Amino acid sequence: MTNVSDITRESWILSTFPQWGTWLNEEIEEAQVSPGTFAMWWLGNTGIWVKSEGDANILIDLWAGSGKRTQKTADMVARHQMARMSGVRKLQPNLRLSPFVIDPFAIRTVDAVLATHTHTDHIDANVAAAVLQNCEPTVPFVGPKSATDLWQKWGVPADRCITVRPGDVVPVKDTEIHVVESFDRTMLITQPEDVETKGRPVADMDDLAVNWIIKTPGGSLYHGGDSHYSNMYAKHGNEHDIDVAMGAFGENPRGITDKLTAADMLRMAEGLQTKVVIPFHHDIWSNFMANPEEIVTLWEMKRHALKYVFQPYIWQVGGKFVFPENKDDLRYHYPRGFSDVFSCEHELPYDAFL
């Protein structure tokens, strides 16, 4: 029995954080992926867990941190990436919106940890520590040079890091991780001061960020990281068979172009020739919050005239998506839990509350 005299701020935090506890960890561990399919879970922001029929578990861009936590911070100068991308010197109200749906320290089985780039909401020291402490000692950390340099700075052993560039392929069990170009122009203007530029005014983009194509026996996922719109999506669509594509969607504040718009999401999908396009990233920052239903509205307006062969899917953080099972669903809803309520034993008669 709880006694209020025993409750402290620390006990409150430990009893309520992360908000979902290990619920999703358990769901992912227990999930069996049927042949001819692949499953994935949205962990918030661009964090995705992909699981194949051969039990390849790939963790992408999991971030276990927070945004602003106080208005009394001095972190409003140009060193903050949101300030640096626009040149402003004002505190940015980037408060984290989505809950923590997974406990990184409850992860026991993962086959590869991926990071698209080194913006602080895409690579996380807590996640790295959790994997090093609790998972197999052979789990690789895969990313561009900027990411593997940062992991090693945090203490990840160099022999656990795999530095990749576009064109590389990393096999993981029955799955292949194909590395393709990133179009995250924000990385070019927010690169750390110590990045090696090799005499150029900016660093090599391929050293800073990459996009992923995860090819499983049951289908493929295109993970666009923080990429902006680019005509190069057509190149990726020509070179790879893409089933599901995810892009960083958001409502750009004045003076900022950091996220794909609704129209950009449709153009990306058309370029990639994907079957399903899913927005992400719009869930995480209060100052970039956007309504993904705008994408559906534009798609409905244009799909017949432009003969779109793809459709959008509006997901929710913590939700599960199985391809091809869910490809025509359009919208996700959390399991309601009562679909079989009248098919099980009841302690009360059906008319108890009449």
C-alpha positions as CSV (number, residue, x, y, z in Angstrom):
1,M,0.0,0.0,0.0
2,T,1.4,3.4,-1.0
3,N,2.0,6.0,1.7
4,V,2.4,9.6,0.5
5,S,5.2,10.2,2.9
6,D,7.3,7.7,0.9
7,I,6.7,9.4,-2.5
8,T,9.5,11.5,-3.9
9,R,10.1,13.2,-7.2
10,E,12.5,10.4,-8.0
11,S,10.1,7.6,-7.1
12,W,7.4,9.3,-9.2
13,I,9.7,9.5,-12.3
14,L,10.8,5.9,-11.9
15,S,7.2,4.7,-11.5
16,T,5.8,6.5,-14.6
17,F,8.7,6.8,-17.1
18,P,8.9,5.7,-19.8
19,Q,5.2,6.2,-20.2
20,W,4.6,2.8,-21.9
21,G,7.0,0.9,-19.7
22,T,8.1,-2.3,-21.4
23,W,4.7,-2.9,-23.1
24,L,6.1,-2.3,-26.6
25,N,9.4,-4.0,-25.9
26,E,7.4,-7.2,-25.1
27,E,5.2,-6.8,-28.1
28,I,8.2,-6.6,-30.5
29,E,10.0,-9.5,-28.8
30,E,7.0,-11.7,-29.0
31,A,5.9,-10.8,-32.6
32,Q,6.1,-13.5,-35.2
33,V,6.4,-12.2,-38.7
34,S,4.6,-14.2,-41.3
35,P,6.4,-15.3,-44.5
36,G,6.0,-12.8,-47.3
37,T,5.6,-9.9,-44.9
38,F,7.7,-7.5,-42.7
39,A,6.6,-5.7,-39.6
40,M,7.6,-2.3,-38.2
41,W,6.8,-0.2,-35.2
42,W,7.0,3.6,-34.9
43,L,9.0,4.6,-31.8
44,G,8.5,8.4,-32.2
45,N,10.2,11.0,-34.4
46,T,12.0,9.0,-37.1
47,G,12.6,6.0,-34.8
48,I,11.6,2.8,-36.4
49,W,12.0,-0.9,-35.4
50,V,11.9,-3.2,-38.4
51,K,11.4,-7.0,-38.0
52,S,11.7,-9.6,-40.8
53,E,10.3,-13.1,-41.3
54,G,13.8,-14.4,-40.5
55,D,13.8,-12.5,-37.2
56,A,16.2,-9.7,-38.3
57,N,15.7,-6.8,-35.9
58,I,16.9,-3.4,-37.1
59,L,16.6,-0.3,-35.0
60,I,16.7,3.0,-36.8
61,D,17.1,6.5,-35.3
62,L,15.8,5.7,-31.9
63,W,16.0,8.9,-29.7
64,A,15.3,8.7,-26.0
65,G,15.9,12.4,-25.1
66,S,13.8,15.5,-24.7
67,G,13.6,19.0,-26.2
68,K,13.5,22.2,-24.2
69,R,12.9,21.6,-20.5
70,T,13.0,25.2,-19.1
71,Q,12.6,28.7,-20.4
72,K,15.5,29.8,-18.2
73,T,18.2,28.3,-20.5
74,A,20.9,30.3,-22.2
75,D,20.9,27.8,-25.1
76,M,19.5,30.3,-27.6
77,V,22.7,31.2,-29.4
78,A,23.8,30.0,-32.8
79,R,25.2,26.7,-31.5
80,H,21.7,25.3,-31.2
81,Q,20.9,23.5,-34.5
82,M,17.4,25.0,-34.9
83,A,18.9,28.5,-34.3
84,R,21.8,27.8,-36.6
85,M,19.7,26.7,-39.5
86,S,18.0,30.1,-39.6
87,G,20.6,32.4,-38.0
88,V,18.2,33.5,-35.2
89,R,19.3,34.1,-31.6
90,K,16.1,33.3,-29.8
91,L,15.1,30.4,-27.6
92,Q,13.3,27.9,-29.8
93,P,10.1,26.4,-28.3
94,N,10.9,22.8,-29.5
95,L,9.1,20.9,-26.8
96,R,8.9,17.1,-27.2
97,L,5.3,16.0,-27.9
98,S,5.2,12.2,-28.4
99,P,5.5,9.9,-25.4
100,F,8.4,7.5,-24.8
101,V,6.8,4.3,-26.1
102,I,9.8,2.0,-25.7
103,D,12.4,1.4,-22.9
104,P,15.9,1.3,-24.4
105,F,17.2,-0.4,-21.4
106,A,14.7,-3.2,-21.8
107,I,15.9,-4.0,-25.3
108,R,17.5,-7.5,-25.3
109,T,17.5,-8.6,-28.9
110,V,18.5,-6.3,-31.8
111,D,20.7,-7.1,-34.8
112,A,21.8,-3.6,-35.9
113,V,21.5,-0.1,-34.7
114,L,21.3,2.5,-37.4
115,A,21.5,6.3,-37.4
116,T,20.8,8.5,-40.5
117,H,22.8,11.5,-39.1
118,T,23.9,13.2,-35.9
119,H,21.2,15.7,-35.2
120,T,20.4,15.1,-31.5
121,D,16.9,13.7,-32.1
122,H,18.3,10.9,-34.4
123,I,21.2,9.4,-32.4
124,D,21.3,8.8,-28.7
125,A,24.0,8.0,-26.1
126,N,21.4,6.4,-23.9
127,V,20.4,4.0,-26.6
128,A,24.0,3.2,-27.3
129,A,24.7,2.5,-23.7
130,A,21.6,0.3,-23.4
131,V,22.6,-1.8,-26.4
132,L,26.2,-2.2,-25.2
133,Q,25.1,-3.2,-21.7
134,N,22.2,-5.6,-22.5
135,C,22.5,-7.0,-26.0
136,E,24.9,-9.3,-27.8
137,P,28.5,-8.0,-28.0
138,T,28.5,-8.3,-31.8
139,V,25.6,-5.9,-32.5
140,P,26.9,-3.3,-35.0
141,F,26.3,0.4,-35.0
142,V,25.8,1.5,-38.6
143,G,25.9,5.0,-40.0
144,P,27.7,7.7,-41.9
145,K,31.1,8.8,-40.7
146,S,29.6,11.6,-38.6
147,A,27.5,9.0,-36.7
148,T,30.3,6.5,-36.2
149,D,32.7,9.2,-35.1
150,L,30.1,10.3,-32.5
151,W,29.4,6.8,-31.3
152,Q,33.1,6.3,-30.7
153,K,33.4,9.6,-28.9
154,W,30.7,8.3,-26.5
155,G,32.7,5.1,-25.9
156,V,31.2,2.6,-28.5
157,P,34.2,0.4,-29.5
158,A,35.5,1.2,-33.0
159,D,35.2,-2.5,-34.0
160,R,31.4,-2.3,-33.3
161,C,31.0,0.7,-35.7
162,I,30.4,0.3,-39.5
163,T,30.9,3.5,-41.5
164,V,28.8,3.5,-44.7
165,R,28.4,5.6,-47.8
166,P,25.8,5.5,-50.6
167,G,26.1,2.3,-52.6
168,D,27.1,0.2,-49.6
169,V,25.1,-2.9,-48.6
170,V,25.1,-4.3,-45.0
171,P,23.6,-7.9,-44.7
172,V,21.7,-8.7,-41.5
173,K,20.3,-12.2,-41.3
174,D,17.7,-12.5,-44.2
175,T,17.7,-8.7,-44.7
176,E,19.9,-6.2,-46.6
177,I,20.5,-2.6,-45.6
178,H,21.1,-0.6,-48.7
179,V,22.7,2.8,-48.2
180,V,21.5,5.7,-50.5
181,E,22.1,9.4,-50.6
182,S,20.5,11.8,-48.1
183,F,19.0,15.1,-49.0
184,D,19.1,16.6,-45.6
185,R,20.5,20.1,-46.5
186,T,20.1,21.2,-42.9
187,M,23.0,19.0,-42.0
188,L,25.2,21.0,-44.3
189,I,24.5,24.2,-42.3
190,T,24.5,22.7,-38.8
191,Q,27.5,20.5,-39.1
192,P,29.8,20.4,-36.0
193,E,32.7,22.8,-36.1
194,D,35.2,20.0,-36.0
195,V,33.9,18.2,-39.1
196,E,36.6,17.6,-41.6
197,T,35.8,19.5,-44.8
198,K,38.8,18.5,-46.9
199,G,39.3,22.0,-48.1
200,R,35.7,22.5,-49.3
201,P,33.4,25.1,-47.8
202,V,31.2,22.3,-46.4
203,A,31.8,18.7,-45.6
204,D,31.0,15.8,-47.9
205,M,27.3,15.2,-47.6
206,D,27.8,11.5,-47.8
207,D,29.9,11.7,-44.6
208,L,27.2,13.6,-42.8
209,A,24.0,11.8,-43.5
210,V,22.5,8.8,-45.4
211,N,19.1,7.3,-46.2
212,W,18.3,3.7,-45.8
213,I,16.4,1.1,-47.9
214,I,15.7,-2.0,-45.8
215,K,15.1,-5.0,-48.0
216,T,13.5,-8.0,-46.4
217,P,12.1,-11.1,-48.1
218,G,8.6,-9.7,-47.5
219,G,9.1,-6.2,-48.8
220,S,11.2,-3.1,-48.6
221,L,11.2,0.1,-46.5
222,Y,12.7,3.5,-47.6
223,H,13.7,5.5,-44.5
224,G,14.3,9.1,-45.6
225,G,15.7,10.4,-42.3
226,D,15.5,14.2,-42.3
227,S,15.7,14.5,-46.1
228,H,14.1,17.4,-47.9
229,Y,12.5,17.1,-51.3
230,S,14.9,16.2,-54.1
231,N,14.6,15.1,-57.7
232,M,17.0,12.4,-56.7
233,Y,14.1,10.4,-55.3
234,A,13.4,9.4,-58.8
235,K,16.9,7.9,-59.0
236,H,16.3,5.9,-55.9
237,G,12.9,4.8,-57.3
238,N,14.5,3.7,-60.6
239,E,17.3,1.8,-58.9
240,H,15.3,0.0,-56.1
241,D,11.9,-1.6,-55.7
242,I,10.4,0.3,-52.8
243,D,7.2,-0.9,-51.0
244,V,6.9,1.6,-48.1
245,A,8.5,5.0,-47.9
246,M,8.8,7.3,-44.9
247,G,9.5,11.0,-45.0
248,A,10.1,13.8,-42.5
249,F,6.9,15.8,-42.6
250,G,6.2,19.0,-40.6
251,E,4.8,22.5,-40.6
252,N,7.9,24.7,-41.2
253,P,8.0,27.9,-39.0
254,R,8.7,31.2,-40.6
255,G,12.2,31.5,-41.8
256,I,12.8,27.7,-41.7
257,T,12.7,25.0,-44.4
258,D,13.4,21.8,-42.5
259,K,10.6,19.5,-43.2
260,L,8.7,18.1,-46.2
261,T,5.3,19.7,-46.9
262,A,2.2,17.7,-47.7
263,A,2.8,18.3,-51.4
264,D,6.5,17.2,-51.0
265,M,5.4,14.0,-49.4
266,L,3.3,13.1,-52.5
267,R,6.1,14.1,-54.9
268,M,8.5,12.0,-52.9
269,A,6.2,9.0,-53.1
270,E,5.7,9.5,-56.9
271,G,9.5,9.8,-57.4
272,L,10.2,6.7,-55.3
273,Q,7.4,4.7,-57.0
274,T,6.5,3.4,-53.6
275,K,3.2,1.6,-52.8
276,V,2.7,3.3,-49.5
277,V,4.0,6.7,-48.1
278,I,4.0,7.4,-44.4
279,P,4.8,10.7,-42.8
280,F,6.8,10.8,-39.6
281,H,8.7,13.4,-37.5
282,H,5.6,15.6,-37.3
283,D,4.8,14.1,-34.0
284,I,7.8,15.2,-32.0
285,W,8.3,19.0,-31.9
286,S,5.7,21.4,-30.8
287,N,7.0,24.1,-33.1
288,F,6.9,21.8,-36.2
289,M,3.6,20.0,-35.4
290,A,1.5,19.4,-38.5
291,N,-1.7,17.5,-39.4
292,P,-0.9,14.6,-41.7
293,E,-4.5,14.5,-42.8
294,E,-3.5,17.4,-45.2
295,I,-1.5,14.7,-47.1
296,V,-4.7,12.6,-47.5
297,T,-6.7,15.6,-48.6
298,L,-4.2,16.5,-51.3
299,W,-3.9,12.8,-52.4
300,E,-7.7,12.6,-52.7
301,M,-7.6,15.8,-54.9
302,K,-4.9,14.6,-57.2
303,R,-4.8,10.8,-57.3
304,H,-7.2,10.3,-60.2
305,A,-5.9,13.0,-62.4
306,L,-2.3,12.2,-61.8
307,K,-2.9,8.4,-61.6
308,Y,-1.1,7.9,-58.3
309,V,-0.3,4.2,-57.8
310,F,0.5,4.8,-54.1
311,Q,-1.6,5.8,-51.1
312,P,-0.7,7.5,-47.8
313,Y,-0.9,5.9,-44.4
314,I,-1.5,8.0,-41.3
315,W,0.2,6.2,-38.4
316,Q,0.4,6.8,-34.7
317,V,3.4,6.5,-32.4
318,G,3.8,3.1,-30.9
319,G,1.7,1.5,-33.6
320,K,2.5,-1.6,-35.6
321,F,2.4,-1.7,-39.4
322,V,2.7,-5.0,-41.4
323,F,3.3,-4.9,-45.1
324,P,1.4,-5.9,-47.2
325,E,-1.4,-6.6,-44.7
326,N,-1.9,-2.9,-43.8
327,K,-1.0,-1.3,-47.0
328,D,-4.6,-0.3,-47.9
329,D,-5.7,0.7,-44.4
330,L,-5.1,4.5,-44.9
331,R,-5.2,5.2,-41.2
332,Y,-4.0,3.5,-38.0
333,H,-6.0,3.0,-34.9
334,Y,-4.6,1.6,-31.6
335,P,-6.1,-1.8,-30.7
336,R,-9.3,-1.3,-28.8
337,G,-9.0,-4.5,-26.8
338,F,-12.7,-5.4,-26.7
339,S,-13.3,-7.1,-30.1
340,D,-13.9,-10.4,-28.4
341,V,-15.6,-9.1,-25.3
342,F,-18.8,-11.2,-25.8
343,S,-17.0,-14.4,-26.7
344,C,-15.3,-15.0,-23.4
345,E,-16.4,-15.9,-19.9
346,H,-18.1,-13.1,-17.9
347,E,-18.4,-12.8,-14.2
348,L,-21.4,-10.6,-14.6
349,P,-24.5,-11.3,-16.7
350,Y,-24.9,-9.3,-19.9
351,D,-27.7,-7.3,-18.4
352,A,-25.9,-6.4,-15.2
353,F,-25.7,-2.7,-16.1
354,L,-29.2,-2.3,-17.7
